[in-house]
């Protein structure tokens, strides 16, 4: 399958991530995709294509207009306000306070539009996020044009971004955008999220929708980021009741339980009458991932790809997380190769 | 009047405050109170008395039990979980996510119990917070015993702490605790908050209460921390409707407008039938405060003390913020001296 990828991802590389009470070099760093690219090439996985400029319409279809305006100007506003560092939101709209007024001051405004403080905004974040969305758009178009599958090697990732909040290294929800593109074309759509972390943004965007199923395998939010969403009892609301399926799992979860959850999710994808599948492809369920606690081995990712392929659906893979730098390439391509070889 | 003060405040001195995308030496630092102590002594303001150990009952009367348990064990849990730095909550329960489940993991749990990431928890934070509450308790007892006024030189401050959230340098809401002690004794009580920042914690604790009036003069939350509370239309709820009065003011506000707001608040304090007055005494409305934007000069603090004295009420002053280090002593004692001289 073809891979869609933009070098503009490099424009987003914060100096610091708040982690463990310190600043560390971000786990979500440019070198992650180098390992994926190298592995794609080494294994002859197909052409690697640069997307054109992002089309704003599909982004606007899933994002709040005020949020997009904020993302574009946030870093400049932050600097104009005299802040020395990159933009890190310290005052995130907390429980018990008001959410009906957006602060004017950039520090407060960033808190309104952010849901986790580890994620910095830099001078190039907006352009990088747009280029990431552009890759997802191009890959979606490839599938719409008849390809069995395509891979959007997106960076920064997207599944934690809601319609109006960034965080968890995510700014624009590439997978949700692509799913909405399929849904807008009348196709019953599923986003299957196999990243270690719950795809809170994607869930949030489609929570009241019947036409887009969201299914996520992830670390139990009692123990894992994003902490405040991703429980099993979140099943959708209104017309979307039943079209949301979470599989939170405990520390140490390995293939037996994870693969069984994937099988269950696949059953729901079939029952949904899915016509187009978007896979939020994170590989941080890997045993050596530095910020996760599952125990998948590299071969398990191949098996996951095989199971997904058995659905027989047009499938768009969208890159999400994965931070065991050396292994992220192998594990990502194992999913794709497992899919193609099945 | 007597001052109540504990040296144990020194046990809370984080290495870092998240500010402007960087770590800086906390604005809320031990030396703040040294300037107040020196000024109290230089001007012969009265005895400075160390409180006994904190009584837990008045603290438990305003705080959630789970929150207090968290504060006690948080730093140890954080270290046991392998975190290198002091405890800084990066994942604060954000809008749109769930608030009905408290994470097990200390990083998530801290986010649940925190409302702003600038405030670190250290090994000595709990003991310091208790000692700060002890000073407020002792000063409250002094007023209850018949003193016209007393001063609790509290550090860390308290007015941003809710029943179950720390932040804004605050852990236990000393002023709210003292107000509840007066109210529990059957006295109609007011907390007058003249700190530059909105006393969101105090408002939150008494928002549905008719017997405790909360009145706050502060920087407009559109432009100033805590950003998400403190608007003029917050007037209380249920039985507390009308017993909450906010005076948000814009950048550059000086005595003319600030003093007029104080006059209006004093009218409400009279109308409330106040029998006991607690003053959240922050002096960051000062023109040179590094994190605020009002323009009060030192003499204005004397005038504020005079106006408060004119109420003729038993009055407990509780130290809150003020970060123009050298001036914090002069301005704080000016309020007290203005009160005594009136
Ligand atoms: Zn992840
Ligand atoms: Zn203040």
XYZ file of C-alpha atoms and ligand atoms in Angstrom:
686
model
C 0.000 0.000 0.000
C 1.013 3.580 -0.468
C 2.250 5.710 2.381
C 1.444 9.410 2.547
C 3.935 11.482 4.463
C 5.054 15.097 4.764
C 8.484 16.272 5.840
C 6.790 19.322 7.335
C 6.212 17.305 10.516
C 9.687 18.531 11.519
C 8.280 21.996 12.110
C 6.814 20.669 15.373
C 9.569 19.691 17.796
C 9.133 21.218 21.246
C 12.161 21.593 23.432
C 10.405 20.262 26.468
C 7.666 17.952 27.661
C 6.403 18.210 31.229
C 6.881 14.706 32.614
C 7.413 13.475 36.151
C 7.703 17.022 37.464
C 10.533 17.819 35.076
C 11.081 18.913 31.512
C 12.252 16.087 29.282
C 12.888 15.815 25.567
C 9.447 15.017 24.181
C 8.668 11.329 23.730
C 6.761 12.430 20.617
C 9.754 13.535 18.567
C 10.615 13.707 14.858
C 12.916 10.685 14.929
C 9.914 8.428 15.542
C 8.864 8.642 11.916
C 12.390 8.128 10.625
C 12.277 4.597 11.974
C 8.938 3.994 10.289
C 10.182 5.371 6.984
C 13.345 3.294 7.120
C 11.366 0.139 7.816
C 8.839 0.870 5.067
C 11.695 1.209 2.599
C 13.661 -1.775 3.868
C 10.665 -4.026 3.456
C 9.507 -2.575 0.140
C 6.084 -1.635 1.420
C 5.247 0.637 -1.517
C 5.542 4.209 -2.646
C 5.959 7.002 -0.156
C 4.084 10.029 -1.440
C 4.103 13.627 -0.212
C 0.599 15.059 0.095
C -0.443 18.397 -1.319
C -1.480 21.265 0.888
C -4.156 20.469 3.434
C -7.746 21.102 2.410
C -9.273 23.163 5.200
C -12.852 21.980 4.654
C -12.441 18.475 6.124
C -10.534 19.956 9.073
C -13.261 22.513 9.642
C -15.819 19.722 9.471
C -14.534 18.232 12.725
C -12.960 21.238 14.472
C -14.396 24.288 16.187
C -13.618 27.474 14.257
C -12.387 29.301 17.354
C -10.064 26.416 18.125
C -8.508 26.488 14.659
C -8.016 30.257 14.902
C -6.378 29.720 18.287
C -3.980 27.069 16.943
C -2.887 29.369 14.152
C -2.122 32.393 16.297
C -1.387 30.870 19.706
C 2.392 30.850 19.576
C 2.614 34.408 18.249
C 0.162 35.607 20.932
C 2.156 33.768 23.590
C 5.372 35.459 22.504
C 3.696 38.855 22.138
C 2.544 38.471 25.736
C 6.169 38.233 26.849
C 6.491 34.547 27.632
C 10.031 33.229 27.415
C 9.390 29.551 26.733
C 7.294 27.594 24.301
C 3.561 27.602 24.921
C 2.690 25.247 27.772
C -0.791 25.574 29.227
C -0.639 25.482 33.003
C -4.224 26.506 33.708
C -6.405 23.898 32.051
C -10.159 24.527 32.489
C -10.647 22.471 35.652
C -13.660 20.697 37.053
C -15.898 23.001 39.058
C -15.060 26.140 37.124
C -16.825 27.729 34.169
C -16.491 26.612 30.579
C -18.843 29.155 29.032
C -16.349 31.986 28.712
C -13.082 31.803 26.811
C -10.361 33.920 28.424
C -8.840 36.761 26.419
C -5.341 36.347 27.810
C -3.324 33.778 25.862
C -2.326 31.869 29.007
C -5.967 31.383 29.933
C -7.059 30.835 26.347
C -4.486 28.081 25.943
C -5.865 26.469 29.087
C -9.334 26.585 27.607
C -8.203 24.885 24.401
C -5.852 22.373 26.030
C -6.577 19.214 27.976
C -3.101 18.156 29.112
C -0.004 20.199 29.837
C 2.662 17.875 28.442
C 2.025 19.169 24.938
C 3.804 22.364 23.934
C 2.915 24.611 21.010
C 5.893 25.941 19.059
C 6.368 28.319 16.137
C 5.887 25.493 13.639
C 3.168 23.464 15.341
C 0.296 24.697 13.210
C 2.070 24.026 9.917
C 3.133 20.591 11.097
C -0.388 19.738 12.227
C -1.748 20.848 8.850
C 0.789 18.708 7.017
C -0.177 15.751 9.155
C -3.838 16.285 8.302
C -2.861 16.610 4.642
C -1.313 13.141 4.725
C -4.511 11.706 6.172
C -6.566 13.501 3.527
C -4.401 12.181 0.702
C -4.505 8.658 2.083
C -8.275 8.865 2.487
C -8.569 9.971 -1.136
C -6.435 6.978 -2.180
C -8.875 4.603 -0.500
C -11.877 6.472 -1.858
C -10.339 6.094 -5.307
C -10.398 2.331 -4.915
C -7.230 1.286 -3.125
C -7.766 -1.555 -0.691
C -5.700 0.324 1.880
C -3.413 3.290 2.459
C -1.140 4.462 5.240
C -1.064 8.050 6.498
C 2.243 8.447 8.331
C 0.942 11.342 10.374
C 3.010 13.366 12.799
C 1.955 15.000 15.070
C -0.631 12.351 15.894
C -4.304 13.142 16.332
C -6.521 10.814 18.353
C -6.384 12.798 21.614
C -7.497 16.036 19.927
C -11.177 16.863 20.340
C -13.075 19.356 18.239
C -11.644 22.137 20.365
C -8.838 20.790 22.567
C -5.253 19.777 21.958
C -3.206 17.578 24.246
C -1.528 14.189 24.368
C 0.779 15.386 21.548
C -2.266 15.879 19.270
C -3.695 19.001 17.619
C -5.932 17.954 14.720
C -7.656 14.596 14.916
C -6.502 13.072 11.634
C -8.357 9.779 12.099
C -11.628 11.485 13.009
C -11.254 13.830 10.052
C -10.728 10.916 7.665
C -13.652 9.022 9.209
C -15.867 12.047 8.723
C -14.738 12.218 5.076
C -15.915 8.616 4.579
C -19.116 9.250 6.527
C -19.872 12.413 4.562
C -19.702 10.281 1.430
C -22.434 8.095 2.897
C -20.311 5.195 4.070
C -20.890 3.535 7.409
C -17.558 4.043 9.097
C -15.570 2.717 12.028
C -12.516 4.103 13.747
C -10.640 1.235 15.369
C -8.064 2.657 17.783
C -5.283 0.251 18.755
C -2.977 2.873 20.241
C -2.129 2.134 23.879
C -3.933 5.290 24.965
C -7.651 5.848 24.795
C -8.636 7.907 21.753
C -10.599 10.392 23.805
C -10.735 12.947 21.010
C -12.200 10.554 18.488
C -14.719 9.233 21.011
C -15.725 12.770 21.874
C -16.211 13.809 18.248
C -18.448 10.849 17.358
C -20.063 10.137 20.720
C -23.590 11.041 19.613
C -23.251 9.595 16.108
C -24.787 6.319 14.959
C -23.050 6.257 11.578
C -19.488 6.229 12.940
C -18.521 3.470 15.352
C -15.571 4.089 17.618
C -13.798 1.105 19.185
C -10.673 1.525 21.300
C -8.257 -0.895 22.985
C -6.239 0.898 25.632
C -4.730 1.129 29.075
C -7.340 1.485 31.797
C -7.777 5.226 32.394
C -7.634 4.591 36.144
C -3.938 4.000 35.533
C -3.129 5.604 32.199
C -3.408 8.888 30.348
C -5.880 10.425 29.476
C -7.185 9.311 32.917
C -10.601 10.948 32.643
C -12.139 9.114 29.668
C -12.063 5.614 28.206
C -14.061 3.512 30.656
C -16.044 0.484 29.507
C -19.360 2.047 30.431
C -18.960 4.811 27.826
C -21.238 3.404 25.116
C -22.278 6.532 23.229
C -25.193 8.874 23.751
C -28.447 9.689 21.985
C -28.440 8.310 18.457
C -24.877 7.168 19.114
C -25.872 4.863 21.982
C -24.091 1.582 21.363
C -21.736 3.024 18.737
C -18.843 3.460 21.155
C -16.877 0.512 22.521
C -14.022 0.833 24.975
C -11.721 -1.990 26.001
C -9.700 -0.687 28.964
C -7.059 -3.169 30.090
C -4.713 -3.399 33.029
C -0.947 -3.169 33.336
C 0.832 -6.187 31.889
C -1.844 -7.027 29.332
C -0.372 -9.259 26.606
C -1.632 -10.759 23.355
C -4.085 -13.238 24.854
C -6.303 -10.569 26.360
C -5.489 -7.841 23.860
C -6.142 -10.092 20.855
C -9.415 -11.251 22.404
C -10.472 -7.625 22.816
C -9.539 -7.009 19.199
C -11.686 -9.963 18.170
C -14.606 -8.538 20.109
C -14.122 -5.140 18.502
C -13.984 -6.769 15.071
C -17.319 -8.393 15.807
C -18.775 -4.967 16.541
C -17.228 -3.547 13.375
C -18.996 -6.260 11.382
C -22.275 -5.763 13.250
C -22.074 -2.030 12.551
C -22.198 -2.755 8.819
C -18.916 -0.934 8.390
C -18.098 0.067 4.819
C -14.936 2.066 5.506
C -12.416 1.410 8.264
C -9.990 3.892 9.774
C -7.343 2.417 12.059
C -5.739 4.708 14.618
C -2.418 2.950 14.444
C -0.375 3.485 17.555
C 2.191 0.887 18.492
C 2.745 1.915 22.091
C 1.061 -1.281 23.270
C 4.559 -2.718 22.704
C 6.244 -4.247 25.751
C 9.175 -1.826 25.753
C 7.263 1.377 25.185
C 8.589 3.938 27.679
C 5.232 5.512 28.604
C 2.877 2.532 28.414
C 2.267 -0.740 30.243
C 1.056 -3.442 27.838
C 3.205 -6.381 26.828
C 2.691 -6.921 23.115
C 5.673 -8.307 21.204
C 6.504 -7.375 17.631
C 4.839 -10.468 16.141
C 1.607 -9.504 17.842
C 1.418 -6.435 15.642
C 1.587 -8.685 12.578
C -1.290 -10.726 13.965
C -3.273 -7.566 14.588
C -2.813 -6.581 10.951
C -4.002 -10.023 9.852
C -7.136 -9.818 11.962
C -7.938 -6.345 10.624
C -7.428 -7.538 7.055
C -9.911 -10.367 7.602
C -12.671 -7.764 7.787
C -12.189 -7.297 4.044
C -12.819 -3.578 4.245
C -11.308 -0.539 2.546
C -8.873 0.451 5.261
C -7.039 3.635 6.089
C -4.212 3.355 8.596
C -3.450 6.606 10.410
C -0.291 6.843 12.507
C -0.809 7.713 16.165
C 1.644 6.996 19.024
C 4.519 4.629 19.719
C 7.607 5.738 21.594
C 9.986 2.796 21.805
C 11.943 4.597 19.157
C 13.806 1.734 17.525
C 10.852 -0.634 17.609
C 8.217 1.814 16.409
C 9.256 1.209 12.785
C 9.181 -2.576 13.000
C 5.910 -2.712 14.878
C 4.133 -0.219 12.655
C 5.192 -1.949 9.469
C 4.331 -5.319 11.017
C 0.692 -4.214 11.230
C 0.728 -3.086 7.596
C 2.559 -6.186 6.399
C 0.284 -8.439 8.422
C -2.668 -6.720 6.749
C -1.223 -7.109 3.250
C -0.073 -10.663 3.765
C -3.331 -11.906 5.183
C -3.162 43.123 67.068
C -1.463 39.794 67.503
C 0.068 37.924 64.605
C -0.036 34.126 64.456
C 2.752 32.561 62.474
C 4.524 29.213 62.143
C 8.087 28.706 60.958
C 6.948 25.386 59.499
C 5.915 27.248 56.361
C 9.510 26.695 55.235
C 8.778 23.034 54.677
C 7.005 24.059 51.470
C 9.455 25.523 48.986
C 9.212 23.930 45.530
C 12.209 24.138 43.261
C 10.134 25.101 40.275
C 6.984 26.840 39.171
C 5.692 26.345 35.641
C 5.456 29.876 34.256
C 5.661 31.175 30.715
C 6.576 27.742 29.372
C 9.556 27.503 31.694
C 10.405 26.535 35.225
C 11.088 29.543 37.426
C 11.770 29.935 41.132
C 8.271 30.071 42.609
C 6.841 33.551 43.087
C 5.243 32.137 46.238
C 8.460 31.608 48.215
C 9.449 31.617 51.904
C 11.121 35.021 51.776
C 7.727 36.648 51.233
C 6.846 36.273 54.892
C 10.258 37.440 56.095
C 9.435 40.881 54.748
C 6.104 40.851 56.527
C 7.682 39.740 59.803
C 10.371 42.380 59.576
C 7.821 45.101 58.944
C 5.559 43.912 61.750
C 8.510 44.141 64.147
C 9.834 47.430 62.819
C 6.464 49.085 63.314
C 5.710 47.465 66.670
C 2.498 45.869 65.486
C 2.193 43.516 68.446
C 3.182 40.037 69.538
C 4.028 37.362 67.029
C 2.797 34.044 68.363
C 3.449 30.499 67.146
C 0.264 28.431 66.920
C -0.084 24.955 68.358
C -0.627 21.937 66.169
C -3.489 22.217 63.707
C -6.856 20.914 64.812
C -8.046 18.605 62.071
C -11.768 19.089 62.720
C -12.062 22.604 61.248
C -9.996 21.495 58.244
C -12.207 18.458 57.721
C -15.246 20.731 57.996
C -14.340 22.432 54.710
C -12.295 19.758 52.917
C -13.173 16.493 51.216
C -11.755 13.507 53.122
C -10.289 11.938 49.987
C -8.574 15.206 49.153
C -6.938 15.444 52.572
C -5.758 11.831 52.306
C -4.335 12.661 48.893
C -2.447 15.719 50.159
C -0.857 13.680 52.927
C 0.403 10.842 50.749
C 0.753 12.468 47.329
C 4.464 13.204 47.352
C 5.370 9.746 48.669
C 3.135 8.114 46.057
C 4.680 10.279 43.355
C 8.179 9.236 44.331
C 7.180 5.587 44.742
C 5.884 5.738 41.170
C 9.362 6.650 39.958
C 8.955 10.329 39.187
C 12.194 12.296 39.292
C 10.888 15.788 40.019
C 8.528 17.319 42.520
C 4.850 16.596 41.988
C 3.477 18.736 39.182
C 0.069 17.762 37.825
C 0.101 17.876 34.032
C -3.251 16.195 33.416
C -5.840 18.340 35.142
C -9.414 17.020 34.812
C -10.364 18.944 31.669
C -13.687 20.108 30.361
C -15.508 17.423 28.407
C -14.044 14.501 30.319
C -15.396 12.615 33.302
C -15.180 13.790 36.870
C -16.968 10.855 38.483
C -13.983 8.541 38.731
C -10.766 9.329 40.538
C -7.727 7.769 38.848
C -5.654 5.273 40.807
C -2.330 6.322 39.317
C -0.780 9.241 41.226
C -0.246 11.298 38.055
C -3.940 11.073 37.238
C -5.016 11.419 40.852
C -2.985 14.610 41.187
C -4.736 15.918 38.086
C -8.079 15.164 39.659
C -7.199 17.053 42.849
C -5.401 19.960 41.159
C -6.759 22.924 39.241
C -3.585 24.606 38.005
C -0.180 23.173 37.187
C 2.018 25.978 38.497
C 1.751 24.599 42.035
C 4.130 21.792 42.993
C 3.752 19.423 45.925
C 6.986 18.685 47.786
C 7.976 16.454 50.694
C 7.057 19.149 53.210
C 3.965 20.616 51.592
C 1.413 18.868 53.790
C 3.131 19.876 57.038
C 3.489 23.440 55.835
C -0.158 23.605 54.815
C -1.195 22.277 58.221
C 0.947 24.856 59.989
C -0.613 27.576 57.863
C -4.086 26.366 58.837
C -2.959 26.238 62.474
C -2.088 29.942 62.351
C -5.545 30.737 61.003
C -7.160 28.605 63.694
C -5.209 30.321 66.463
C -6.012 33.764 65.095
C -9.684 32.830 64.785
C -9.659 31.729 68.428
C -8.113 35.045 69.405
C -10.986 36.932 67.784
C -13.546 34.529 69.216
C -12.012 35.203 72.633
C -12.794 38.877 72.225
C -9.914 40.493 70.367
C -11.044 43.188 67.955
C -8.735 41.725 65.319
C -5.954 39.244 64.693
C -3.584 38.500 61.853
C -2.857 34.994 60.591
C 0.410 35.220 58.674
C -0.388 32.120 56.635
C 1.960 30.516 54.168
C 1.172 28.710 51.931
C -1.893 30.816 51.165
C -5.369 29.336 50.844
C -8.017 31.202 48.881
C -7.612 29.272 45.612
C -8.064 25.895 47.318
C -11.523 24.386 47.002
C -12.869 21.574 49.166
C -10.983 19.112 46.967
C -8.558 20.961 44.707
C -5.194 22.623 45.221
C -3.666 25.185 42.874
C -2.662 28.826 42.715
C -0.090 28.082 45.462
C -2.928 27.027 47.829
C -3.700 23.698 49.517
C -6.012 24.313 52.482
C -8.343 27.297 52.337
C -7.393 29.016 55.586
C -9.854 31.888 55.187
C -12.769 29.598 54.365
C -11.890 27.370 57.311
C -11.847 30.349 59.679
C -15.113 31.647 58.227
C -16.706 28.253 58.763
C -15.483 28.319 62.387
C -17.289 31.646 62.907
C -20.359 30.405 61.050
C -20.460 27.160 63.024
C -20.614 29.314 66.143
C -23.749 30.932 64.768
C -22.228 34.176 63.534
C -23.209 35.680 60.231
C -19.897 35.813 58.449
C -18.270 37.482 55.477
C -15.053 36.687 53.660
C -13.803 39.859 52.002
C -11.077 38.930 49.518
C -8.827 41.829 48.465
C -6.108 39.677 46.913
C -5.504 40.548 43.259
C -6.712 37.105 42.210
C -10.252 35.857 42.488
C -10.749 33.653 45.537
C -12.273 30.830 43.542
C -11.846 28.310 46.327
C -13.664 30.396 48.898
C -16.452 31.213 46.460
C -16.794 27.546 45.601
C -16.987 26.434 49.237
C -19.711 28.913 50.192
C -21.529 29.306 46.879
C -24.782 27.761 48.087
C -24.631 29.253 51.575
C -26.728 32.180 52.774
C -24.935 32.593 56.114
C -21.482 33.284 54.653
C -21.122 36.172 52.234
C -18.160 36.107 49.878
C -17.025 39.375 48.271
C -13.939 39.558 46.069
C -12.066 42.382 44.329
C -9.814 40.980 41.624
C -8.381 41.029 38.140
C -10.958 40.173 35.492
C -10.711 36.426 34.880
C -10.783 37.071 31.141
C -7.254 38.349 31.640
C -6.056 36.937 34.957
C -5.672 33.667 36.806
C -7.790 31.680 37.737
C -9.373 32.524 34.351
C -12.412 30.269 34.718
C -14.183 31.792 37.721
C -14.720 35.256 39.184
C -17.149 36.941 36.801
C -19.625 39.539 38.022
C -22.624 37.371 37.186
C -21.639 34.754 39.771
C -24.062 35.700 42.546
C -24.449 32.435 44.440
C -26.878 29.581 43.996
C -29.885 28.197 45.850
C -30.030 29.548 49.376
C -26.763 31.335 48.624
C -28.250 33.396 45.794
C -27.108 36.964 46.383
C -24.453 35.985 48.928
C -21.598 36.096 46.430
C -20.262 39.371 45.031
C -17.460 39.585 42.489
C -15.751 42.797 41.405
C -13.612 41.877 38.393
C -11.510 44.804 37.213
C -9.337 45.458 34.200
C -5.612 45.947 33.781
C -4.379 49.244 35.182
C -7.098 49.578 37.819
C -5.998 52.061 40.497
C -7.422 53.294 43.788
C -10.348 55.277 42.364
C -12.056 52.226 40.909
C -10.674 49.711 43.390
C -11.657 51.810 46.402
C -15.141 52.312 44.952
C -15.510 48.559 44.570
C -14.370 48.140 48.161
C -17.015 50.664 49.253
C -19.661 48.696 47.386
C -18.511 45.449 48.973
C -18.581 47.080 52.394
C -22.183 48.055 51.763
C -22.987 44.418 51.058
C -21.116 43.317 54.174
C -23.306 45.647 56.231
C -26.475 44.537 54.446
C -25.560 40.906 55.119
C -25.717 41.610 58.856
C -22.142 40.439 59.210
C -21.059 39.612 62.748
C -17.594 38.245 61.962
C -15.315 39.366 59.146
C -12.497 37.370 57.562
C -10.248 39.318 55.212
C -8.306 37.365 52.601
C -5.382 39.723 52.699
C -3.368 39.571 49.529
C -1.349 42.603 48.527
C -0.718 41.683 44.902
C -2.998 44.508 43.797
C 0.175 46.561 44.256
C 1.463 48.387 41.180
C 4.797 46.574 41.095
C 3.539 43.057 41.713
C 5.254 40.797 39.157
C 2.229 38.608 38.328
C -0.646 41.098 38.589
C -1.911 44.184 36.801
C -3.533 46.610 39.225
C -1.956 49.910 40.182
C -2.465 50.341 43.909
C 0.261 52.288 45.729
C 1.356 51.557 49.284
C -0.807 54.283 50.827
C -3.854 52.711 49.206
C -3.409 49.668 51.420
C -3.572 51.925 54.479
C -6.824 53.383 53.176
C -8.208 49.888 52.588
C -7.462 49.028 56.222
C -9.242 52.188 57.352
C -12.340 51.371 55.320
C -12.449 47.825 56.674
C -12.076 49.115 60.231
C -15.044 51.427 59.758
C -17.273 48.347 59.642
C -16.619 47.978 63.362
C -16.547 44.196 63.171
C -14.437 41.513 64.823
C -11.932 40.989 62.049
C -9.551 38.193 61.175
C -6.896 39.001 58.590
C -5.582 35.936 56.742
C -2.500 36.298 54.567
C -2.938 35.351 50.925
C -0.768 36.509 47.991
C 1.608 39.370 47.225
C 4.794 38.875 45.258
C 6.560 42.222 44.983
C 8.903 40.808 47.582
C 10.256 43.960 49.177
C 6.897 45.730 49.183
C 4.804 42.852 50.446
C 5.797 43.647 54.029
C 5.019 47.346 53.832
C 1.727 46.865 52.040
C 0.514 44.075 54.319
C 1.318 46.003 57.469
C -0.212 49.135 55.965
C -3.567 47.355 55.845
C -3.226 46.273 59.471
C -1.973 49.673 60.629
C -4.683 51.436 58.672
C -7.216 49.213 60.416
C -5.777 49.873 63.876
C -5.323 53.582 63.330
C -8.811 54.169 62.005
Zn -0.539 6.421 22.645
Zn -3.103 36.633 44.441
